[in-house]
Coordinates of C-alpha atoms in Angstrom, one line a residue:
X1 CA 0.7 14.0 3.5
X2 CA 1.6 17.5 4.6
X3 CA 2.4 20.4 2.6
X4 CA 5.7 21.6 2.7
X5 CA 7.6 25.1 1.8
X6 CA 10.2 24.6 -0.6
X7 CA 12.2 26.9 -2.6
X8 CA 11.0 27.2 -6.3
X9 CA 13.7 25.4 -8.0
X10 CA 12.1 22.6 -7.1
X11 CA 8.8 23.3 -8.6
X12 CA 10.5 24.5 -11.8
X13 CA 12.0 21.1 -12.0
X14 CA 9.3 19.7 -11.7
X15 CA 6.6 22.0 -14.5
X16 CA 10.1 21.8 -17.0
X17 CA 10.3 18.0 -16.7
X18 CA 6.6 17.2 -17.2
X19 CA 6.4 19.4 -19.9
X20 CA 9.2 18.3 -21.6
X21 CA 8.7 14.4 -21.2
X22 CA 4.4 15.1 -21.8
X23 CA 4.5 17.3 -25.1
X24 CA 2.1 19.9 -23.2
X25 CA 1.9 23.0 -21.8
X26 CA 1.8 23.2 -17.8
X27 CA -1.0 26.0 -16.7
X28 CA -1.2 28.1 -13.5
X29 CA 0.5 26.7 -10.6
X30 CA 2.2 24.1 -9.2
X31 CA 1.1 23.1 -6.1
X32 CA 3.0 21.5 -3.3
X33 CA 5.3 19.4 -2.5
X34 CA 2.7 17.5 -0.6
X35 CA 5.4 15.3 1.8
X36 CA 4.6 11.5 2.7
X37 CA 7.4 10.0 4.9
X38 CA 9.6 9.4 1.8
X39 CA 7.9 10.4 -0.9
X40 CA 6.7 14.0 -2.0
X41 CA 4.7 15.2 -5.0
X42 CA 3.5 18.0 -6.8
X43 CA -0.2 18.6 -8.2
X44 CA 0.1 20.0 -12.2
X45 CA -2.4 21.3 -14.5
X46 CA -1.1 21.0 -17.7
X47 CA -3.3 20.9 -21.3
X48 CA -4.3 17.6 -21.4
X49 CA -5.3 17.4 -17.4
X50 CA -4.0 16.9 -14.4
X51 CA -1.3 15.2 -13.3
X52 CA 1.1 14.0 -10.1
X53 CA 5.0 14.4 -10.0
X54 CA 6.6 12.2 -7.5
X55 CA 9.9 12.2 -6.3
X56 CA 12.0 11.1 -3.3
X57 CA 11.7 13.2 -0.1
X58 CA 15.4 14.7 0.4
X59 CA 17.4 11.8 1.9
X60 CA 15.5 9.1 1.2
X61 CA 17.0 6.7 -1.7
X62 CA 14.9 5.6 -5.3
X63 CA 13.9 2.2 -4.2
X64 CA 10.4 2.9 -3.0
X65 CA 10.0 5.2 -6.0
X66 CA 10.8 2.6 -8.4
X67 CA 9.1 -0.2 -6.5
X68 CA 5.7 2.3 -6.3
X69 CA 6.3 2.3 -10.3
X70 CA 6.9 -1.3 -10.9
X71 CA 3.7 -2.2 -9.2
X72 CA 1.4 0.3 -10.4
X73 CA 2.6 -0.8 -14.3
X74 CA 2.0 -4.6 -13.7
X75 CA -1.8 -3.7 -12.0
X76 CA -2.3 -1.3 -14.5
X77 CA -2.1 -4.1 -16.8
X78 CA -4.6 -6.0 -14.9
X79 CA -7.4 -3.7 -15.4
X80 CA -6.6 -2.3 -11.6
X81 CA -7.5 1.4 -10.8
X82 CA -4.3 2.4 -10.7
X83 CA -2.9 5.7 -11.9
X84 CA -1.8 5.5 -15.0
X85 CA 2.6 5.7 -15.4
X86 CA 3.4 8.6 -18.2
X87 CA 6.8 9.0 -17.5
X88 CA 9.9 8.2 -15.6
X89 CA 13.1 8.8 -14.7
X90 CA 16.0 7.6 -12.2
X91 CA 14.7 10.0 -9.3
X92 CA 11.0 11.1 -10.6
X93 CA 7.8 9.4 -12.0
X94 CA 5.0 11.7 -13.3
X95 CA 1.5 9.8 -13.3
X96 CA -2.4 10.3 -14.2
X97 CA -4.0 12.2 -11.1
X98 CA -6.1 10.3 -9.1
X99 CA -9.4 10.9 -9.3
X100 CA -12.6 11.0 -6.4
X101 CA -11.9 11.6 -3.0
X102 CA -10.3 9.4 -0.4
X103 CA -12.0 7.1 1.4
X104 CA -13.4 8.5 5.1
X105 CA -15.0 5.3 5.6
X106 CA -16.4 1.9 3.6
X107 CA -19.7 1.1 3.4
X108 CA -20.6 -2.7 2.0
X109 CA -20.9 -2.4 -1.5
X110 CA -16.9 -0.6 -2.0
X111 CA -15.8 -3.5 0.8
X112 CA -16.9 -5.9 -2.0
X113 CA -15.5 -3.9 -4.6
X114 CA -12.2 -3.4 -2.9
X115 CA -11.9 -7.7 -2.3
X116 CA -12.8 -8.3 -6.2
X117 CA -9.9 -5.9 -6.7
X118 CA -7.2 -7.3 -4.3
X119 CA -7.7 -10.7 -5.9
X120 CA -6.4 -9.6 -9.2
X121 CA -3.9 -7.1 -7.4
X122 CA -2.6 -10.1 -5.4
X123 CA -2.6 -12.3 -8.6
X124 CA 0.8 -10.9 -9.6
X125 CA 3.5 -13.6 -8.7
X126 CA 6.8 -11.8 -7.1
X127 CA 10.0 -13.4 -6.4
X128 CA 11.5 -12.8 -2.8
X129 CA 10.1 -11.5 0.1
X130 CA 9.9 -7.7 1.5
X131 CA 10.6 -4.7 0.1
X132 CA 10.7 -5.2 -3.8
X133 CA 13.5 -3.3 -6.0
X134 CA 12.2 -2.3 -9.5
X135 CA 12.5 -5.6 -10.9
X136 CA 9.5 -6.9 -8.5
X137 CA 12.6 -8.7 -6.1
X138 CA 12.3 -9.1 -2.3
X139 CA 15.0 -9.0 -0.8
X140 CA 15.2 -11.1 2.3
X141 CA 15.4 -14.7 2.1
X142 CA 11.8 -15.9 3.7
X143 CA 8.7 -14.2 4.8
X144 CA 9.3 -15.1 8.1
X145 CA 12.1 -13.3 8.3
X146 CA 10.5 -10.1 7.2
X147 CA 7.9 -10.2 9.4
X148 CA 9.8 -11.3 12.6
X149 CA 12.4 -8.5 11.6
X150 CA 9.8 -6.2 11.3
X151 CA 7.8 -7.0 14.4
X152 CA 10.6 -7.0 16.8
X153 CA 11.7 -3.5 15.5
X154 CA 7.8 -2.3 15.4
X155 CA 7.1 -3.8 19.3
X156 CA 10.0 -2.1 20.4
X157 CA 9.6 1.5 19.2
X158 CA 6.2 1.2 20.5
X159 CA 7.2 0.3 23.8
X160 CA 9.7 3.1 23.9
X161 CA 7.0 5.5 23.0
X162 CA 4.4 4.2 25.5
X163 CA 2.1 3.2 22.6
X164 CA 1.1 0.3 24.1
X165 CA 1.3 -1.6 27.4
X166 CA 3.3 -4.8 28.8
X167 CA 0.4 -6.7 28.3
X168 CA -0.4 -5.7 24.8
X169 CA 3.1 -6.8 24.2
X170 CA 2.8 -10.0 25.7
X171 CA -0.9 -10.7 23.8
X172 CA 1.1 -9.8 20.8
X173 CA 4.4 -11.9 21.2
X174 CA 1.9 -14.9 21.6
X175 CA 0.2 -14.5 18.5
X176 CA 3.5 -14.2 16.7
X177 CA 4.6 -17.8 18.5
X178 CA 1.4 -19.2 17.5
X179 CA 1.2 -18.4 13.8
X180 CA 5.3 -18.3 13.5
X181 CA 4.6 -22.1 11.7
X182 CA 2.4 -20.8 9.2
X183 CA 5.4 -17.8 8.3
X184 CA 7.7 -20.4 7.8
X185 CA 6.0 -22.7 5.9
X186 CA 4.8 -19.8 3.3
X187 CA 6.3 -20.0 0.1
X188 CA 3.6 -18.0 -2.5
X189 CA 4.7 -14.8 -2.5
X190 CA 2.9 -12.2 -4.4
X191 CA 2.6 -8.4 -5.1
X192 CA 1.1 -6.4 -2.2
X193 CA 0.2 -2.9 -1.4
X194 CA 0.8 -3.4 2.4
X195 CA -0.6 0.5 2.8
X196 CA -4.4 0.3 2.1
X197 CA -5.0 3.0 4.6
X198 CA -8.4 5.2 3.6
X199 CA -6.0 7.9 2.3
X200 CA -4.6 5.9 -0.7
X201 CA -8.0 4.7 -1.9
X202 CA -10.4 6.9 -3.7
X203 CA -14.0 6.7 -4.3
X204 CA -16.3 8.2 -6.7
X205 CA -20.1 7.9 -6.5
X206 CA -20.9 4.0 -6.2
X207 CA -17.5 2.9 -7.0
X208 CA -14.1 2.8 -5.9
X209 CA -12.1 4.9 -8.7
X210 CA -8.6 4.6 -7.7
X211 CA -5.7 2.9 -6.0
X212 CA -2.5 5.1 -5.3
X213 CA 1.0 4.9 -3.5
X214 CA 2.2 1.5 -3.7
X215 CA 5.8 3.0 -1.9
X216 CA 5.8 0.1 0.7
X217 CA 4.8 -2.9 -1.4
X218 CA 6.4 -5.6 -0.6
X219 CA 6.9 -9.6 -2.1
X220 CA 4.6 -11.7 0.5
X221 CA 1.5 -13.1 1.7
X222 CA -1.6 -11.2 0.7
X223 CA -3.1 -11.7 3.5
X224 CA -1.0 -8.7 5.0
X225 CA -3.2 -6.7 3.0
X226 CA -6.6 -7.5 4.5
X227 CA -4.7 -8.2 7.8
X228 CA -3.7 -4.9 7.9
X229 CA -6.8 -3.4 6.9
X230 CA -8.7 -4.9 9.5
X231 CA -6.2 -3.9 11.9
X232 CA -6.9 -0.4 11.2
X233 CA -10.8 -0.4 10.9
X234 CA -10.8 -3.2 14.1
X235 CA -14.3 -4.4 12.5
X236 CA -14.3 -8.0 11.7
X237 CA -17.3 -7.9 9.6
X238 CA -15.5 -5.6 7.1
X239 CA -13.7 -9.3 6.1
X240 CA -16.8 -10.6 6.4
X241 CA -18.0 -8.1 3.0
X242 CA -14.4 -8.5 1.7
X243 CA -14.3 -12.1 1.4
X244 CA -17.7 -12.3 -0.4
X245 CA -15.7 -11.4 -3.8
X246 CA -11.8 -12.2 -2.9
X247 CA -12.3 -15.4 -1.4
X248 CA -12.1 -17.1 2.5
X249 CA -9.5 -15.8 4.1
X250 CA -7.6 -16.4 7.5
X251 CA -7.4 -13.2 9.6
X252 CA -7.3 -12.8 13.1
X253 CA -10.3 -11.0 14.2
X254 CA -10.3 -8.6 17.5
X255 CA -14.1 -8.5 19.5
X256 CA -15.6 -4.7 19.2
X257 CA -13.9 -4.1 22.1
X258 CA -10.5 -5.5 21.0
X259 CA -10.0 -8.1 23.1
X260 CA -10.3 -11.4 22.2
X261 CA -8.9 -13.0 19.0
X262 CA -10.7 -15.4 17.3
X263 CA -10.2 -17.2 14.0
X264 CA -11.8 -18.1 11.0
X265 CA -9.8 -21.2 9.5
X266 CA -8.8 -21.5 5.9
X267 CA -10.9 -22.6 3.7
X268 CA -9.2 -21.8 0.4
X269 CA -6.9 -19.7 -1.4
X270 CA -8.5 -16.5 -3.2
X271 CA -5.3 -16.0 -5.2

C-alpha cells in the first residue's frame, strides 16, 4: 500500500467512528490512509491499543470490504491468525492491528506453519465460485468459468503491456488446455485468500503471527492458494515444506530457471 494525502475529514471520520463504536479514547494521530488498489486504511492508537480502519478506496463498491470481513470472522473462528473484527458498518470495518512484521522471505519452519494454517483456512466450505459477497456466495456458475474469464482477461493485458512474450503466451495457453478437464470437473469449493503475497503475512520471532487482507477471496479450489504462492516465490521446494503439514498437493512446478513444468500427481486431498 501507498500512503496517500487526503483532506482531514476523512480522518475525523474515521478517530469519531472508532471511538464511538469502541468505547475508547483515540490518542495522537491518525495515520494514513495507506491505499491498496481498493481498499484504504487508517493506523489508530486508541486506549486499549492499536487498531486498523478500513474502508473502500473512493470509487470502488463494498463488496470486497464485506467479503474481507466475512472471511476473516469465519477463520477467526477457526483458531486462524486473523485480525480480530470489532466493528462494522455498510462502508467501514475497524479491526485488531496486525502484529509482527511482513514477511520479506520464508524460511522452512513458517513454510510449515503457513501449510498447517491453510488447511484449516481452506476447511471452510463456500457456495459458488469467485468473488464471494458477504454471505460467503460466488458468484459465477463453475470454477472453470472463473478461471478461464480471468485468464483470458489477465493474458491479454499482459500482452498489451509487453509483460510477457508470444511464447510465454503460448506455454501458458497450453497449460490452461491441459488442466481445463480438471477446472470443469471441480465441484469443492472452499474459502480462499487468493492474495498470500509476503505483504499480507506477518511474522513474529519463530512464528507466523498474523494473516491480513482477505479483499480478493474468492469461492474455489485451494489449490489457487499454494498455486499462487509458488508462482510468486518460483521455488518448487517451498511446496515441498508446505505440504509436510497441509497435505500432497498438485501444483505445477517451474525448474530454477522457469522453464520446464513438471508435476507432482495427486495423491490426496489436504482439505
Amino acid at each position: 500500500m501507498k500512503i496517500s494525502s487526503t483532506g482531514n475529514a476523512e480522518k475525523m471520520r474515521a478517530m469519531r467512528l472508532t471511538e464511538g463504536k469502541l468505547d475508547v479514547k483515540v490518542l495522537g494521530e491518525v495515520k494514513g490512509p495507506f491505499v491498496g488498489l481498493d481498499h484504504q486504511v487508517f493506523l489508530i492508537t486508541t486506549s486499549k491499543g492499536r487498531v486498523v480502519f478500513r474502508q473502500p478506496v473512493k470509487g470502488f463498491g463494498t463488496q470486497k470490504l464485506k467479503a474481507h470481513v466475512w472471511a476473516l470472522k469465519q477463520w477467526h473462528e477457526l483458531g486462524v491468525p486473523v485480525p480480530r473484527q470489532l466493528a462494522q458498518g455498510n462502508d467501514y470495518a475497524i479491526e485488531e492491528h496486525a502484529r509482527g512484521w511482513q514477511a520479506k522471505m520464508f524460511l522452512k519452519n513458517s513454510l510449515q506453519q503457513l501449510g498447517k494454517i491453510l488447511k484449516v483456512m481452506h476447511s471452510v466450505k463456500t457456495k459458488g465460485y469467485g468473488f464471494i459477497n458477504s454471505r460467503g456466495r460466488g458468484k459465477t456458475r463453475s470454477w472453470h468459468d472463473f478461471i478461464a474469464n480471468r485468464f483470458s482477461s489477465n493474458l491479454q493485458k499482459c500482452g498489451k503491456r509487453g509483460l510477457i512474450t508470444q511464447r510465454t503466451a503460448s506455454q501458458a495457453l497450453k497449460e490452461y488446455q491441459a488442466n481445463r478437464g480438471y477446472l470443469e470437473e471441480f465441484n469443492d469449493p472452499r474459502l480462499v485468500h487468493a492474495d498470500l503475497v509476503g505483504e499480507n503475512v506477518f511474522m513474529r520471532p519463530g512464528r507466523i503471527s498474523s494473516i491480513i487482507d482477505a479483499g480478493d477471496c474468492i469461492s474455489g479450489d485451494p489449490l489457487y492458494d499454494i498455486g499462487y504462492h509458488n508462482a510468486l516465490t518460483q521455488d518448487p521446494l517451498e511446496i515441498d515444506e508446505i505440504e509436510k503439514t497441509y497435505g500432497t498437493v498438485k501444483v505445477l512446478h517451474r525448474s530454477a530457471l522457469g522453464l520446464e513444468p513438471r508435476y507432482r500427481p495427486v495423491a490426496s486431498r489436504a482439505y
